[in-house]
């Protein structure tokens, strides 16, 4: 499988800021942005946040999808049934950007932050 094309740094930063702002506006907790470029050849960024309900997960995912349409990113629909939000983990796959919207239980159980601890953490203000 061929890796997704890389976006110029400015476009990448704009995408990261857009998703981060939506997560912040929608009251997500424990927002983490991991730069995986140095530790994985295929993936570039994980954006992870914690939500407290399926309703919140759906609202966050809907806003992110709407906002990222303008960037014309490749998007794989990972769950056409909508059941992912009720499972506690909604995954949005945009090629080099993978967005994880998780309940506290799923976040703790899968512990992606620890699994990818060698990745650089990006702080956005």
Short mmCIF file of N, CA and C in Angstrom, two decimals:
data_model
loop_
_atom_site.label_atom_id
_atom_site.label_comp_id
_atom_site.label_asym_id
_atom_site.label_seq_id
_atom_site.Cartn_x
_atom_site.Cartn_y
_atom_site.Cartn_z
N UNK A 1 0.84 -1.17 0.00
CA UNK A 1 0.00 0.00 0.00
C UNK A 1 0.89 1.24 0.00
N UNK A 2 0.58 2.19 -0.82
CA UNK A 2 1.37 3.42 -0.94
C UNK A 2 0.96 4.42 0.13
N UNK A 3 1.95 5.04 0.80
CA UNK A 3 1.59 6.04 1.81
C UNK A 3 0.86 7.22 1.19
N UNK A 4 0.00 7.84 1.99
CA UNK A 4 -0.73 9.02 1.53
C UNK A 4 0.26 10.15 1.26
N UNK A 5 -0.02 10.99 0.26
CA UNK A 5 0.88 12.10 -0.02
C UNK A 5 0.96 13.05 1.16
N UNK A 6 2.14 13.60 1.39
CA UNK A 6 2.34 14.53 2.49
C UNK A 6 1.86 15.92 2.09
N UNK A 7 1.26 16.61 3.02
CA UNK A 7 0.83 17.98 2.78
C UNK A 7 1.96 18.91 3.15
N UNK A 8 2.01 20.08 2.53
CA UNK A 8 3.02 21.05 2.94
C UNK A 8 2.85 21.37 4.42
N UNK A 9 3.92 21.73 5.11
CA UNK A 9 3.83 21.99 6.55
C UNK A 9 2.73 22.97 6.93
N UNK A 10 2.52 24.03 6.17
CA UNK A 10 1.50 25.01 6.52
C UNK A 10 0.10 24.39 6.46
N UNK A 11 -0.16 23.60 5.43
CA UNK A 11 -1.45 22.94 5.31
C UNK A 11 -1.64 21.93 6.44
N UNK A 12 -0.58 21.21 6.78
CA UNK A 12 -0.64 20.24 7.87
C UNK A 12 -0.97 20.94 9.18
N UNK A 13 -0.31 22.04 9.45
CA UNK A 13 -0.56 22.80 10.67
C UNK A 13 -1.99 23.32 10.70
N UNK A 14 -2.49 23.77 9.57
CA UNK A 14 -3.86 24.27 9.49
C UNK A 14 -4.87 23.16 9.79
N UNK A 15 -4.62 21.97 9.26
CA UNK A 15 -5.51 20.83 9.52
C UNK A 15 -5.47 20.47 11.01
N UNK A 16 -4.28 20.39 11.58
CA UNK A 16 -4.15 20.06 13.00
C UNK A 16 -4.87 21.09 13.87
N UNK A 17 -4.70 22.37 13.54
CA UNK A 17 -5.36 23.43 14.31
C UNK A 17 -6.87 23.35 14.17
N UNK A 18 -7.35 23.05 12.98
CA UNK A 18 -8.79 22.94 12.73
C UNK A 18 -9.40 21.84 13.60
N UNK A 19 -8.79 20.66 13.58
CA UNK A 19 -9.31 19.53 14.36
C UNK A 19 -9.19 19.83 15.86
N UNK A 20 -8.07 20.38 16.27
CA UNK A 20 -7.86 20.71 17.68
C UNK A 20 -8.92 21.70 18.17
N UNK A 21 -9.22 22.71 17.36
CA UNK A 21 -10.22 23.71 17.75
C UNK A 21 -11.60 23.07 17.89
N UNK A 22 -11.96 22.18 16.99
CA UNK A 22 -13.25 21.50 17.08
C UNK A 22 -13.31 20.67 18.36
N UNK A 23 -12.24 19.93 18.64
CA UNK A 23 -12.20 19.12 19.86
C UNK A 23 -12.33 19.99 21.11
N UNK A 24 -11.66 21.12 21.10
CA UNK A 24 -11.73 22.05 22.23
C UNK A 24 -13.12 22.64 22.36
N UNK A 25 -13.68 23.12 21.24
CA UNK A 25 -15.01 23.72 21.24
C UNK A 25 -16.09 22.74 21.68
N UNK A 26 -15.91 21.47 21.36
CA UNK A 26 -16.90 20.44 21.70
C UNK A 26 -16.62 19.81 23.08
N UNK A 27 -15.75 20.46 23.84
CA UNK A 27 -15.46 20.06 25.22
C UNK A 27 -14.83 18.68 25.35
N UNK A 28 -14.01 18.30 24.38
CA UNK A 28 -13.27 17.05 24.49
C UNK A 28 -12.18 17.21 25.55
N UNK A 29 -11.79 16.13 26.14
CA UNK A 29 -10.77 16.15 27.17
C UNK A 29 -9.53 15.39 26.69
N UNK A 30 -8.42 15.62 27.36
CA UNK A 30 -7.16 14.91 27.09
C UNK A 30 -6.83 14.88 25.59
N UNK A 31 -6.85 16.03 24.97
CA UNK A 31 -6.55 16.11 23.54
C UNK A 31 -5.05 15.91 23.35
N UNK A 32 -4.70 14.98 22.48
CA UNK A 32 -3.29 14.71 22.19
C UNK A 32 -3.08 14.67 20.69
N UNK A 33 -2.01 15.30 20.25
CA UNK A 33 -1.61 15.24 18.85
C UNK A 33 -0.23 14.62 18.82
N UNK A 34 -0.12 13.48 18.15
CA UNK A 34 1.15 12.76 18.08
C UNK A 34 1.68 12.80 16.66
N UNK A 35 2.92 13.20 16.51
CA UNK A 35 3.59 13.19 15.21
C UNK A 35 4.32 11.86 15.09
N UNK A 36 3.82 11.00 14.21
CA UNK A 36 4.35 9.64 14.08
C UNK A 36 5.39 9.51 12.97
N UNK A 37 5.70 10.60 12.29
CA UNK A 37 6.57 10.52 11.12
C UNK A 37 7.94 9.90 11.43
N UNK A 38 8.48 10.16 12.60
CA UNK A 38 9.80 9.64 12.95
C UNK A 38 9.76 8.19 13.44
N UNK A 39 8.59 7.70 13.82
CA UNK A 39 8.50 6.35 14.38
C UNK A 39 7.71 5.36 13.52
N UNK A 40 7.09 5.84 12.46
CA UNK A 40 6.29 4.97 11.59
C UNK A 40 6.35 5.49 10.16
N UNK A 41 6.61 4.62 9.22
CA UNK A 41 6.80 5.07 7.83
C UNK A 41 5.50 5.41 7.11
N UNK A 42 4.37 4.87 7.55
CA UNK A 42 3.11 5.08 6.83
C UNK A 42 2.25 6.17 7.45
N UNK A 43 2.20 6.23 8.76
CA UNK A 43 1.34 7.19 9.44
C UNK A 43 2.08 8.49 9.72
N UNK A 44 1.36 9.58 9.74
CA UNK A 44 1.96 10.87 10.07
C UNK A 44 1.47 11.43 11.39
N UNK A 45 0.13 11.48 11.59
CA UNK A 45 -0.39 12.10 12.79
C UNK A 45 -1.57 11.32 13.37
N UNK A 46 -1.56 11.17 14.69
CA UNK A 46 -2.72 10.69 15.44
C UNK A 46 -3.24 11.89 16.21
N UNK A 47 -4.54 12.12 16.13
CA UNK A 47 -5.21 13.11 16.96
C UNK A 47 -6.17 12.32 17.84
N UNK A 48 -5.99 12.41 19.15
CA UNK A 48 -6.76 11.59 20.08
C UNK A 48 -7.46 12.51 21.08
N UNK A 49 -8.72 12.19 21.37
CA UNK A 49 -9.42 12.95 22.40
C UNK A 49 -10.36 12.02 23.15
N UNK A 50 -10.76 12.47 24.33
CA UNK A 50 -11.69 11.72 25.16
C UNK A 50 -13.02 12.45 25.20
N UNK A 51 -14.10 11.68 25.02
CA UNK A 51 -15.46 12.21 25.10
C UNK A 51 -16.22 11.43 26.17
N UNK A 52 -17.31 12.01 26.65
CA UNK A 52 -18.04 11.37 27.73
C UNK A 52 -19.33 10.67 27.32
N UNK A 53 -19.66 10.71 26.03
CA UNK A 53 -20.89 10.05 25.58
C UNK A 53 -20.84 9.81 24.08
N UNK A 54 -21.74 8.92 23.63
CA UNK A 54 -21.87 8.66 22.19
C UNK A 54 -22.38 9.90 21.47
N UNK A 55 -23.24 10.66 22.13
CA UNK A 55 -23.78 11.89 21.53
C UNK A 55 -22.64 12.87 21.28
N UNK A 56 -21.77 13.04 22.27
CA UNK A 56 -20.63 13.94 22.10
C UNK A 56 -19.70 13.42 21.00
N UNK A 57 -19.44 12.11 20.97
CA UNK A 57 -18.58 11.52 19.94
C UNK A 57 -19.14 11.80 18.55
N UNK A 58 -20.45 11.62 18.38
CA UNK A 58 -21.09 11.87 17.08
C UNK A 58 -20.97 13.34 16.68
N UNK A 59 -21.17 14.24 17.64
CA UNK A 59 -21.09 15.68 17.35
C UNK A 59 -19.67 16.07 16.93
N UNK A 60 -18.68 15.54 17.63
CA UNK A 60 -17.28 15.84 17.29
C UNK A 60 -16.95 15.30 15.91
N UNK A 61 -17.30 14.05 15.65
CA UNK A 61 -17.00 13.43 14.35
C UNK A 61 -17.69 14.18 13.21
N UNK A 62 -18.95 14.55 13.41
CA UNK A 62 -19.70 15.28 12.37
C UNK A 62 -19.03 16.62 12.05
N UNK A 63 -18.63 17.36 13.08
CA UNK A 63 -17.98 18.66 12.86
C UNK A 63 -16.63 18.52 12.18
N UNK A 64 -15.88 17.51 12.57
CA UNK A 64 -14.56 17.29 11.95
C UNK A 64 -14.73 16.94 10.48
N UNK A 65 -15.65 16.04 10.18
CA UNK A 65 -15.88 15.66 8.77
C UNK A 65 -16.28 16.88 7.94
N UNK A 66 -17.17 17.69 8.48
CA UNK A 66 -17.63 18.89 7.77
C UNK A 66 -16.47 19.86 7.54
N UNK A 67 -15.66 20.09 8.56
CA UNK A 67 -14.56 21.05 8.47
C UNK A 67 -13.45 20.58 7.53
N UNK A 68 -13.20 19.29 7.49
CA UNK A 68 -12.08 18.79 6.68
C UNK A 68 -12.44 18.57 5.21
N UNK A 69 -13.72 18.66 4.86
CA UNK A 69 -14.11 18.53 3.45
C UNK A 69 -13.36 19.51 2.56
N UNK A 70 -13.19 20.73 3.06
CA UNK A 70 -12.52 21.77 2.28
C UNK A 70 -11.05 21.48 1.99
N UNK A 71 -10.44 20.60 2.78
CA UNK A 71 -9.03 20.26 2.56
C UNK A 71 -8.85 19.17 1.50
N UNK A 72 -9.96 18.56 1.09
CA UNK A 72 -9.95 17.52 0.05
C UNK A 72 -8.97 16.39 0.39
N UNK A 73 -9.04 15.93 1.63
CA UNK A 73 -8.20 14.82 2.09
C UNK A 73 -8.85 13.50 1.69
N UNK A 74 -8.03 12.47 1.45
CA UNK A 74 -8.62 11.15 1.24
C UNK A 74 -9.29 10.71 2.54
N UNK A 75 -10.50 10.19 2.46
CA UNK A 75 -11.20 9.78 3.68
C UNK A 75 -11.76 8.40 3.49
N UNK A 76 -11.41 7.50 4.40
CA UNK A 76 -11.98 6.16 4.39
C UNK A 76 -13.08 6.12 5.41
N UNK A 77 -14.25 5.71 4.98
CA UNK A 77 -15.36 5.56 5.92
C UNK A 77 -15.14 4.25 6.64
N UNK A 78 -14.77 4.33 7.92
CA UNK A 78 -14.41 3.13 8.66
C UNK A 78 -15.61 2.42 9.26
N UNK A 79 -16.72 3.12 9.41
CA UNK A 79 -17.90 2.51 10.01
C UNK A 79 -19.14 3.15 9.43
N UNK A 80 -19.73 2.50 8.46
CA UNK A 80 -20.90 3.07 7.79
C UNK A 80 -22.18 2.95 8.62
N UNK A 81 -22.16 2.09 9.64
CA UNK A 81 -23.37 1.87 10.43
C UNK A 81 -23.54 2.90 11.53
N UNK A 82 -22.47 3.59 11.89
CA UNK A 82 -22.55 4.54 12.99
C UNK A 82 -22.38 3.89 14.34
N UNK A 83 -22.13 2.58 14.35
CA UNK A 83 -22.01 1.85 15.62
C UNK A 83 -20.72 2.17 16.36
N UNK A 84 -19.75 2.76 15.67
CA UNK A 84 -18.47 3.01 16.33
C UNK A 84 -18.62 3.95 17.51
N UNK A 85 -19.52 4.93 17.43
CA UNK A 85 -19.68 5.86 18.55
C UNK A 85 -20.27 5.14 19.76
N UNK A 86 -21.15 4.17 19.53
CA UNK A 86 -21.72 3.43 20.66
C UNK A 86 -20.72 2.42 21.22
N UNK A 87 -19.70 2.07 20.44
CA UNK A 87 -18.67 1.15 20.93
C UNK A 87 -17.69 1.87 21.84
N UNK A 88 -17.69 3.21 21.80
CA UNK A 88 -16.77 3.97 22.62
C UNK A 88 -15.53 4.44 21.89
N UNK A 89 -15.41 4.10 20.61
CA UNK A 89 -14.23 4.51 19.85
C UNK A 89 -14.65 4.83 18.42
N UNK A 90 -14.59 6.09 18.06
CA UNK A 90 -14.88 6.51 16.69
C UNK A 90 -13.54 6.83 16.04
N UNK A 91 -13.31 6.25 14.88
CA UNK A 91 -12.05 6.44 14.16
C UNK A 91 -12.35 7.10 12.82
N UNK A 92 -11.67 8.21 12.54
CA UNK A 92 -11.78 8.89 11.26
C UNK A 92 -10.43 8.79 10.57
N UNK A 93 -10.39 8.16 9.42
CA UNK A 93 -9.14 7.90 8.71
C UNK A 93 -9.02 8.83 7.51
N UNK A 94 -8.08 9.76 7.61
CA UNK A 94 -7.81 10.70 6.52
C UNK A 94 -6.41 10.49 5.97
N UNK A 95 -6.01 9.24 5.80
CA UNK A 95 -4.68 8.95 5.26
C UNK A 95 -3.60 9.26 6.27
N UNK A 96 -2.94 10.40 6.12
CA UNK A 96 -1.86 10.72 7.04
C UNK A 96 -2.36 11.24 8.39
N UNK A 97 -3.65 11.54 8.50
CA UNK A 97 -4.25 11.99 9.76
C UNK A 97 -5.27 10.95 10.21
N UNK A 98 -5.02 10.33 11.36
CA UNK A 98 -5.97 9.38 11.94
C UNK A 98 -6.52 10.02 13.21
N UNK A 99 -7.83 10.15 13.29
CA UNK A 99 -8.48 10.82 14.42
C UNK A 99 -9.20 9.76 15.25
N UNK A 100 -8.88 9.74 16.55
CA UNK A 100 -9.47 8.79 17.49
C UNK A 100 -10.30 9.57 18.50
N UNK A 101 -11.59 9.27 18.54
CA UNK A 101 -12.51 9.90 19.49
C UNK A 101 -12.96 8.77 20.41
N UNK A 102 -12.53 8.82 21.68
CA UNK A 102 -12.69 7.66 22.56
C UNK A 102 -13.33 8.04 23.90
N UNK A 103 -14.07 7.08 24.46
CA UNK A 103 -14.57 7.25 25.83
C UNK A 103 -13.39 7.02 26.78
N UNK A 104 -13.51 7.47 28.03
CA UNK A 104 -12.42 7.26 28.98
C UNK A 104 -12.04 5.78 29.13
N UNK A 105 -13.03 4.90 29.10
CA UNK A 105 -12.76 3.47 29.25
C UNK A 105 -11.92 2.93 28.09
N UNK A 106 -12.30 3.28 26.87
CA UNK A 106 -11.56 2.81 25.69
C UNK A 106 -10.17 3.44 25.64
N UNK A 107 -10.10 4.71 26.01
CA UNK A 107 -8.80 5.41 26.00
C UNK A 107 -7.84 4.74 26.98
N UNK A 108 -8.34 4.41 28.14
CA UNK A 108 -7.48 3.76 29.14
C UNK A 108 -7.11 2.34 28.70
N UNK A 109 -8.09 1.59 28.18
CA UNK A 109 -7.85 0.20 27.80
C UNK A 109 -6.84 0.09 26.66
N UNK A 110 -7.03 0.86 25.60
CA UNK A 110 -6.14 0.76 24.44
C UNK A 110 -4.86 1.58 24.60
N UNK A 111 -4.90 2.61 25.41
CA UNK A 111 -3.73 3.40 25.78
C UNK A 111 -2.81 3.73 24.59
N UNK A 112 -3.39 4.34 23.57
CA UNK A 112 -2.61 4.70 22.38
C UNK A 112 -1.48 5.66 22.71
N UNK A 113 -1.68 6.49 23.74
CA UNK A 113 -0.63 7.43 24.14
C UNK A 113 0.63 6.67 24.58
N UNK A 114 0.44 5.57 25.31
CA UNK A 114 1.58 4.77 25.76
C UNK A 114 2.14 3.95 24.60
N UNK A 115 1.26 3.37 23.81
CA UNK A 115 1.68 2.55 22.68
C UNK A 115 2.57 3.34 21.72
N UNK A 116 2.24 4.60 21.51
CA UNK A 116 2.99 5.48 20.61
C UNK A 116 3.81 6.51 21.39
N UNK A 117 4.31 6.13 22.55
CA UNK A 117 5.02 7.06 23.42
C UNK A 117 6.30 7.62 22.80
N UNK A 118 6.84 6.95 21.79
CA UNK A 118 8.06 7.45 21.12
C UNK A 118 7.74 8.57 20.13
N UNK A 119 6.49 8.77 19.86
CA UNK A 119 6.10 9.84 18.93
C UNK A 119 6.20 11.20 19.61
N UNK A 120 6.55 12.20 18.80
CA UNK A 120 6.63 13.58 19.30
C UNK A 120 5.22 14.10 19.56
N UNK A 121 5.01 14.68 20.73
CA UNK A 121 3.72 15.30 21.06
C UNK A 121 3.74 16.73 20.58
N UNK A 122 2.68 17.14 19.87
CA UNK A 122 2.58 18.49 19.36
C UNK A 122 1.61 19.26 20.24
N UNK A 123 2.04 20.41 20.71
CA UNK A 123 1.19 21.27 21.54
C UNK A 123 0.70 22.44 20.68
N UNK A 124 -0.61 22.62 20.66
CA UNK A 124 -1.21 23.76 19.96
C UNK A 124 -1.94 24.61 20.97
N UNK A 125 -1.81 25.90 20.87
CA UNK A 125 -2.50 26.81 21.79
C UNK A 125 -3.51 27.65 21.07
#
